[in-house]
PDB file of C-alpha atoms and ligand atoms in Angstrom:
ATOM      1  CA  UNK A   1      11.103  25.822   0.819  1.00 86.00           C
ATOM      2  CA  UNK A   2      13.982  23.951  -0.841  1.00 92.00           C
ATOM      3  CA  UNK A   3      13.324  21.478  -3.699  1.00 92.00           C
ATOM      4  CA  UNK A   4      14.555  18.698  -1.412  1.00 94.00           C
ATOM      5  CA  UNK A   5      12.085  19.632   1.359  1.00 96.00           C
ATOM      6  CA  UNK A   6       9.166  19.667  -1.104  1.00 96.00           C
ATOM      7  CA  UNK A   7      10.170  16.300  -2.591  1.00 97.00           C
ATOM      8  CA  UNK A   8      10.658  14.825   0.881  1.00 97.00           C
ATOM      9  CA  UNK A   9       7.216  16.073   2.030  1.00 98.00           C
ATOM     10  CA  UNK A  10       5.489  14.546  -1.029  1.00 98.00           C
ATOM     11  CA  UNK A  11       7.341  11.265  -0.458  1.00 98.00           C
ATOM     12  CA  UNK A  12       6.361  11.005   3.201  1.00 98.00           C
ATOM     13  CA  UNK A  13       2.736  12.030   2.468  1.00 98.00           C
ATOM     14  CA  UNK A  14       2.452   9.308  -0.187  1.00 98.00           C
ATOM     15  CA  UNK A  15       3.823   6.722   2.279  1.00 98.00           C
ATOM     16  CA  UNK A  16       1.344   7.975   4.893  1.00 98.00           C
ATOM     17  CA  UNK A  17      -1.643   7.608   2.542  1.00 98.00           C
ATOM     18  CA  UNK A  18      -0.704   4.075   1.454  1.00 98.00           C
ATOM     19  CA  UNK A  19       0.407   2.576   4.785  1.00 98.00           C
ATOM     20  CA  UNK A  20      -2.096   4.563   6.889  1.00 98.00           C
ATOM     21  CA  UNK A  21      -4.942   3.554   4.561  1.00 98.00           C
ATOM     22  CA  UNK A  22      -4.025  -0.127   4.906  1.00 98.00           C
ATOM     23  CA  UNK A  23      -3.773   0.275   8.684  1.00 98.00           C
ATOM     24  CA  UNK A  24      -7.271   1.773   8.853  1.00 98.00           C
ATOM     25  CA  UNK A  25      -8.751  -0.868   6.527  1.00 98.00           C
ATOM     26  CA  UNK A  26      -7.181  -3.813   8.350  1.00 98.00           C
ATOM     27  CA  UNK A  27      -7.301  -2.718  11.968  1.00 98.00           C
ATOM     28  CA  UNK A  28     -10.508  -0.654  12.110  1.00 98.00           C
ATOM     29  CA  UNK A  29     -12.875  -1.114   9.167  1.00 98.00           C
ATOM     30  CA  UNK A  30     -12.455  -4.893   8.791  1.00 98.00           C
ATOM     31  CA  UNK A  31     -13.416  -5.863  12.384  1.00 98.00           C
ATOM     32  CA  UNK A  32     -16.175  -3.198  12.424  1.00 98.00           C
ATOM     33  CA  UNK A  33     -17.683  -4.589   9.194  1.00 98.00           C
ATOM     34  CA  UNK A  34     -17.513  -8.162  10.573  1.00 97.00           C
ATOM     35  CA  UNK A  35     -19.401  -7.201  13.732  1.00 98.00           C
ATOM     36  CA  UNK A  36     -22.005  -4.914  12.078  1.00 98.00           C
ATOM     37  CA  UNK A  37     -22.816  -6.496   8.695  1.00 98.00           C
ATOM     38  CA  UNK A  38     -23.959  -9.826   7.245  1.00 97.00           C
ATOM     39  CA  UNK A  39     -21.773 -11.374   4.525  1.00 96.00           C
ATOM     40  CA  UNK A  40     -23.615  -9.935   1.454  1.00 97.00           C
ATOM     41  CA  UNK A  41     -23.620  -6.370   2.800  1.00 98.00           C
ATOM     42  CA  UNK A  42     -19.997  -6.721   3.911  1.00 98.00           C
ATOM     43  CA  UNK A  43     -18.849  -7.893   0.482  1.00 98.00           C
ATOM     44  CA  UNK A  44     -20.724  -5.029  -1.180  1.00 98.00           C
ATOM     45  CA  UNK A  45     -19.151  -2.561   1.253  1.00 98.00           C
ATOM     46  CA  UNK A  46     -15.613  -3.757   0.390  1.00 98.00           C
ATOM     47  CA  UNK A  47     -16.427  -3.516  -3.286  1.00 98.00           C
ATOM     48  CA  UNK A  48     -17.205   0.161  -2.709  1.00 98.00           C
ATOM     49  CA  UNK A  49     -14.164   0.694  -0.458  1.00 98.00           C
ATOM     50  CA  UNK A  50     -11.367  -0.922  -2.528  1.00 98.00           C
ATOM     51  CA  UNK A  51     -11.701   1.050  -5.787  1.00 98.00           C
ATOM     52  CA  UNK A  52     -11.875   4.334  -3.851  1.00 98.00           C
ATOM     53  CA  UNK A  53      -8.794   3.466  -1.789  1.00 98.00           C
ATOM     54  CA  UNK A  54      -6.870   2.001  -4.747  1.00 98.00           C
ATOM     55  CA  UNK A  55      -7.234   5.275  -6.634  1.00 98.00           C
ATOM     56  CA  UNK A  56      -5.077   6.865  -3.900  1.00 98.00           C
ATOM     57  CA  UNK A  57      -2.732   3.870  -3.747  1.00 98.00           C
ATOM     58  CA  UNK A  58      -2.056   4.353  -7.479  1.00 98.00           C
ATOM     59  CA  UNK A  59      -1.125   7.980  -6.743  1.00 98.00           C
ATOM     60  CA  UNK A  60       1.243   6.812  -3.962  1.00 98.00           C
ATOM     61  CA  UNK A  61       2.684   4.056  -6.200  1.00 98.00           C
ATOM     62  CA  UNK A  62       3.676   6.744  -8.742  1.00 98.00           C
ATOM     63  CA  UNK A  63       4.722   9.526  -6.344  1.00 98.00           C
ATOM     64  CA  UNK A  64       6.992   7.318  -4.158  1.00 98.00           C
ATOM     65  CA  UNK A  65       9.526   6.225  -6.817  1.00 98.00           C
ATOM     66  CA  UNK A  66       9.485   9.612  -8.585  1.00 98.00           C
ATOM     67  CA  UNK A  67      10.201  11.567  -5.397  1.00 98.00           C
ATOM     68  CA  UNK A  68      12.453   8.780  -4.052  1.00 97.00           C
ATOM     69  CA  UNK A  69      14.678   8.787  -7.130  1.00 95.00           C
ATOM     70  CA  UNK A  70      14.692  12.610  -7.109  1.00 95.00           C
ATOM     71  CA  UNK A  71      15.915  12.550  -3.485  1.00 95.00           C
ATOM     72  CA  UNK A  72      18.560   9.973  -4.397  1.00 94.00           C
ATOM     73  CA  UNK A  73      20.017  12.503  -6.810  1.00 93.00           C
ATOM     74  CA  UNK A  74      19.461  15.619  -4.690  1.00 92.00           C
ATOM     75  CA  UNK A  75      20.885  14.155  -1.496  1.00 90.00           C
ATOM     76  CA  UNK A  76      23.125  11.178  -2.297  1.00 89.00           C
ATOM     77  CA  UNK A  77      24.333  11.900  -5.822  1.00 86.00           C
ATOM     78  CA  UNK A  78      22.803   8.713  -7.200  1.00 85.00           C
ATOM     79  CA  UNK A  79      21.906   5.107  -6.484  1.00 88.00           C
ATOM     80  CA  UNK A  80      25.393   3.704  -5.907  1.00 89.00           C
ATOM     81  CA  UNK A  81      26.369   6.163  -3.182  1.00 90.00           C
ATOM     82  CA  UNK A  82      22.996   5.932  -1.378  1.00 92.00           C
ATOM     83  CA  UNK A  83      22.991   4.171   2.018  1.00 93.00           C
ATOM     84  CA  UNK A  84      21.889   0.537   2.354  1.00 94.00           C
ATOM     85  CA  UNK A  85      18.544   1.431   3.954  1.00 95.00           C
ATOM     86  CA  UNK A  86      17.534   3.296   0.783  1.00 95.00           C
ATOM     87  CA  UNK A  87      18.346   0.197  -1.300  1.00 95.00           C
ATOM     88  CA  UNK A  88      16.197  -1.869   1.095  1.00 96.00           C
ATOM     89  CA  UNK A  89      13.420   0.726   0.731  1.00 97.00           C
ATOM     90  CA  UNK A  90      13.437   0.240  -3.031  1.00 97.00           C
ATOM     91  CA  UNK A  91      13.346  -3.546  -2.679  1.00 97.00           C
ATOM     92  CA  UNK A  92      10.435  -3.417  -0.249  1.00 98.00           C
ATOM     93  CA  UNK A  93       8.647  -0.990  -2.572  1.00 98.00           C
ATOM     94  CA  UNK A  94       8.819  -3.572  -5.374  1.00 98.00           C
ATOM     95  CA  UNK A  95       7.448  -6.272  -3.036  1.00 98.00           C
ATOM     96  CA  UNK A  96       4.611  -3.961  -1.914  1.00 98.00           C
ATOM     97  CA  UNK A  97       3.824  -3.040  -5.506  1.00 98.00           C
ATOM     98  CA  UNK A  98       3.651  -6.741  -6.506  1.00 98.00           C
ATOM     99  CA  UNK A  99       1.181  -7.524  -3.695  1.00 98.00           C
ATOM    100  CA  UNK A 100      -0.926  -4.478  -4.549  1.00 98.00           C
ATOM    101  CA  UNK A 101      -1.026  -5.374  -8.257  1.00 98.00           C
ATOM    102  CA  UNK A 102      -2.106  -8.907  -7.408  1.00 98.00           C
ATOM    103  CA  UNK A 103      -5.095  -7.603  -5.445  1.00 98.00           C
ATOM    104  CA  UNK A 104      -5.962  -4.906  -7.989  1.00 98.00           C
ATOM    105  CA  UNK A 105      -5.598  -6.949 -11.183  1.00 98.00           C
ATOM    106  CA  UNK A 106      -6.611 -10.463 -10.099  1.00 98.00           C
ATOM    107  CA  UNK A 107      -8.584 -10.541  -6.865  1.00 98.00           C
ATOM    108  CA  UNK A 108     -10.706  -7.409  -7.171  1.00 98.00           C
ATOM    109  CA  UNK A 109     -12.246  -8.529 -10.508  1.00 98.00           C
ATOM    110  CA  UNK A 110     -12.910 -11.959  -8.918  1.00 98.00           C
ATOM    111  CA  UNK A 111     -14.669 -10.288  -5.990  1.00 98.00           C
ATOM    112  CA  UNK A 112     -16.697  -8.149  -8.402  1.00 98.00           C
ATOM    113  CA  UNK A 113     -17.825 -11.257 -10.345  1.00 98.00           C
ATOM    114  CA  UNK A 114     -18.793 -13.136  -7.168  1.00 98.00           C
ATOM    115  CA  UNK A 115     -20.868 -10.212  -5.864  1.00 98.00           C
ATOM    116  CA  UNK A 116     -22.559  -9.712  -9.264  1.00 98.00           C
ATOM    117  CA  UNK A 117     -23.501 -13.433  -9.272  1.00 98.00           C
ATOM    118  CA  UNK A 118     -24.574 -13.208  -5.594  1.00 98.00           C
ATOM    119  CA  UNK A 119     -22.184 -16.086  -4.922  1.00 98.00           C
ATOM    120  CA  UNK A 120     -21.478 -15.141  -1.297  1.00 98.00           C
ATOM    121  CA  UNK A 121     -19.297 -18.172  -0.338  1.00 97.00           C
ATOM    122  CA  UNK A 122     -16.917 -17.518  -3.280  1.00 98.00           C
ATOM    123  CA  UNK A 123     -16.977 -13.799  -2.499  1.00 98.00           C
ATOM    124  CA  UNK A 124     -16.070 -14.540   1.126  1.00 98.00           C
ATOM    125  CA  UNK A 125     -13.167 -16.752   0.007  1.00 98.00           C
ATOM    126  CA  UNK A 126     -11.800 -14.023  -2.302  1.00 98.00           C
ATOM    127  CA  UNK A 127     -12.174 -11.423   0.434  1.00 98.00           C
ATOM    128  CA  UNK A 128     -10.179 -13.707   2.757  1.00 98.00           C
ATOM    129  CA  UNK A 129      -7.331 -13.846   0.202  1.00 98.00           C
ATOM    130  CA  UNK A 130      -7.421 -10.062  -0.199  1.00 98.00           C
ATOM    131  CA  UNK A 131      -7.335  -9.682   3.592  1.00 98.00           C
ATOM    132  CA  UNK A 132      -4.187 -11.819   3.857  1.00 98.00           C
ATOM    133  CA  UNK A 133      -2.407  -9.927   1.059  1.00 98.00           C
ATOM    134  CA  UNK A 134      -3.335  -6.527   2.502  1.00 98.00           C
ATOM    135  CA  UNK A 135      -2.187  -7.740   5.949  1.00 98.00           C
ATOM    136  CA  UNK A 136       1.187  -8.781   4.484  1.00 98.00           C
ATOM    137  CA  UNK A 137       1.501  -5.487   2.654  1.00 98.00           C
ATOM    138  CA  UNK A 138       0.689  -3.584   5.831  1.00 98.00           C
ATOM    139  CA  UNK A 139       3.491  -5.430   7.650  1.00 98.00           C
ATOM    140  CA  UNK A 140       5.935  -4.653   4.822  1.00 98.00           C
ATOM    141  CA  UNK A 141       4.858  -0.993   4.841  1.00 98.00           C
ATOM    142  CA  UNK A 142       5.290  -0.689   8.626  1.00 98.00           C
ATOM    143  CA  UNK A 143       8.691  -2.381   8.418  1.00 98.00           C
ATOM    144  CA  UNK A 144       9.710  -0.034   5.600  1.00 98.00           C
ATOM    145  CA  UNK A 145       8.652   3.104   7.484  1.00 97.00           C
ATOM    146  CA  UNK A 146      10.451   1.794  10.594  1.00 97.00           C
ATOM    147  CA  UNK A 147      13.648   1.290   8.564  1.00 97.00           C
ATOM    148  CA  UNK A 148      13.283   4.699   6.865  1.00 95.00           C
ATOM    149  CA  UNK A 149      12.715   6.491  10.172  1.00 95.00           C
ATOM    150  CA  UNK A 150      15.562   4.824  12.101  1.00 96.00           C
ATOM    151  CA  UNK A 151      18.033   4.811   9.181  1.00 91.00           C
ATOM    152  CA  UNK A 152      20.040   1.801  10.412  1.00 90.00           C
ATOM    153  CA  UNK A 153      23.653   1.719   9.252  1.00 83.00           C
ATOM    154  CA  UNK A 154      23.829  -2.128   8.901  1.00 73.00           C
TER     155      UNK A 154
HETATM  156  C1  LIG B 201      11.515   3.370  -5.497  1.00 74.00           C
HETATM  157  C2  LIG B 201      11.064   3.557  -4.274  1.00 74.00           C
HETATM  158  C3  LIG B 201      11.688   4.468  -3.237  1.00 74.00           C
HETATM  159  C4  LIG B 201      12.835   5.229  -3.267  1.00 74.00           C
HETATM  160  C5  LIG B 201      13.845   5.367  -4.408  1.00 74.00           C
HETATM  161  C6  LIG B 201      12.948   5.907  -1.992  1.00 74.00           C
HETATM  162  C7  LIG B 201      13.955   6.781  -1.629  1.00 74.00           C
HETATM  163  C8  LIG B 201      14.011   7.507  -0.453  1.00 74.00           C
HETATM  164  C9  LIG B 201      15.052   8.442  -0.095  1.00 74.00           C
HETATM  165  C10 LIG B 201      16.266   8.778  -0.963  1.00 74.00           C
HETATM  166  C11 LIG B 201      14.740   8.953   1.119  1.00 74.00           C
HETATM  167  C12 LIG B 201      15.551   9.996   1.912  1.00 74.00           C
HETATM  168  C13 LIG B 201      16.422   9.269   2.895  1.00 74.00           C
HETATM  169  C14 LIG B 201      17.150  10.215   3.809  1.00 74.00           C
HETATM  170  O1  LIG B 201      16.912  11.417   3.770  1.00 74.00           O
HETATM  171  O2  LIG B 201      17.990   9.715   4.583  1.00 74.00           O
HETATM  172  C15 LIG B 201      13.494   8.358   1.551  1.00 74.00           C
HETATM  173  C16 LIG B 201      12.844   8.632   2.740  1.00 74.00           C
HETATM  174  C17 LIG B 201      11.668   8.030   3.151  1.00 74.00           C
HETATM  175  N1  LIG B 201      10.973   7.044   2.494  1.00 74.00           N
HETATM  176 FE1  LIG B 201      11.405   6.286   0.648  1.00 74.00          FE
HETATM  177  N2  LIG B 201      11.866   5.553  -1.220  1.00 74.00           N
HETATM  178  C18 LIG B 201      11.083   4.676  -1.933  1.00 74.00           C
HETATM  179  C19 LIG B 201       9.915   4.066  -1.511  1.00 74.00           C
HETATM  180  C20 LIG B 201       9.314   4.275  -0.277  1.00 74.00           C
HETATM  181  C21 LIG B 201       8.120   3.611   0.172  1.00 74.00           C
HETATM  182  C22 LIG B 201       7.326   2.547  -0.623  1.00 74.00           C
HETATM  183  C23 LIG B 201       7.849   4.082   1.428  1.00 74.00           C
HETATM  184  C24 LIG B 201       6.719   3.715   2.357  1.00 74.00           C
HETATM  185  C25 LIG B 201       5.606   3.147   1.999  1.00 74.00           C
HETATM  186  C26 LIG B 201       8.869   5.040   1.764  1.00 74.00           C
HETATM  187  C27 LIG B 201       8.934   5.759   2.941  1.00 74.00           C
HETATM  188  C28 LIG B 201       9.870   6.696   3.252  1.00 74.00           C
HETATM  189  C29 LIG B 201       9.868   7.504   4.466  1.00 74.00           C
HETATM  190  C30 LIG B 201       8.814   7.432   5.599  1.00 74.00           C
HETATM  191  C31 LIG B 201      10.999   8.333   4.409  1.00 74.00           C
HETATM  192  C32 LIG B 201      11.421   9.382   5.435  1.00 74.00           C
HETATM  193  C33 LIG B 201      12.445   8.805   6.382  1.00 74.00           C
HETATM  194  C34 LIG B 201      12.906   9.844   7.385  1.00 74.00           C
HETATM  195  O3  LIG B 201      13.666  10.730   7.014  1.00 74.00           O
HETATM  196  O4  LIG B 201      12.488   9.761   8.539  1.00 74.00           O
HETATM  197  N3  LIG B 201       9.740   5.127   0.702  1.00 74.00           N
HETATM  198  N4  LIG B 201      13.070   7.472   0.570  1.00 74.00           N
END
């Protein structure tokens, strides 16, 4: 296996974990939890789910730029000579990272406090904000993978 192939595989696997995890959470687990659980149990479930998932998102957040920049050098001889879609990929990565950090650093602690205080209405409101941010990040991630896979020339 060439160094490029290994780097490429790690890059695509990291993208798969992050975007696929958000797809599962938003499209499958969220509606299932709404139909099967009352608000308190649902909020407690998400409080168990997010930290476990975010552990893997942190891994993807680190692996993607490291392998991405390595591929820039192995394949395109640097940032300037890389095609436009790679520049767009980097921009969308920064947007995805910002949304993720907002959920991780601001909203997750708020959700934890609301559940600890058994304040279910506040917890529900925080969960709604997390849902919207994760939905936006899922759309960005799907757009990014679509751009990466089709490699438009612009
Ligand atoms: C700093 C961040 C990033 C950099 C520097 C970067 C760089 C690159 C480079 C150089 C390639 C190879 C392009 C080619 O062979 O034509 C690539 C491929 C790819 N990237 Fe990224 N990337 C970054 C972030 C991301 C993110 C956040 C995702 C998705 C969540 C992603 C998904 C992909 C995918 C799916 C491919 C494979 C495309 C294909 O060949 O079909 N990348 N990236």
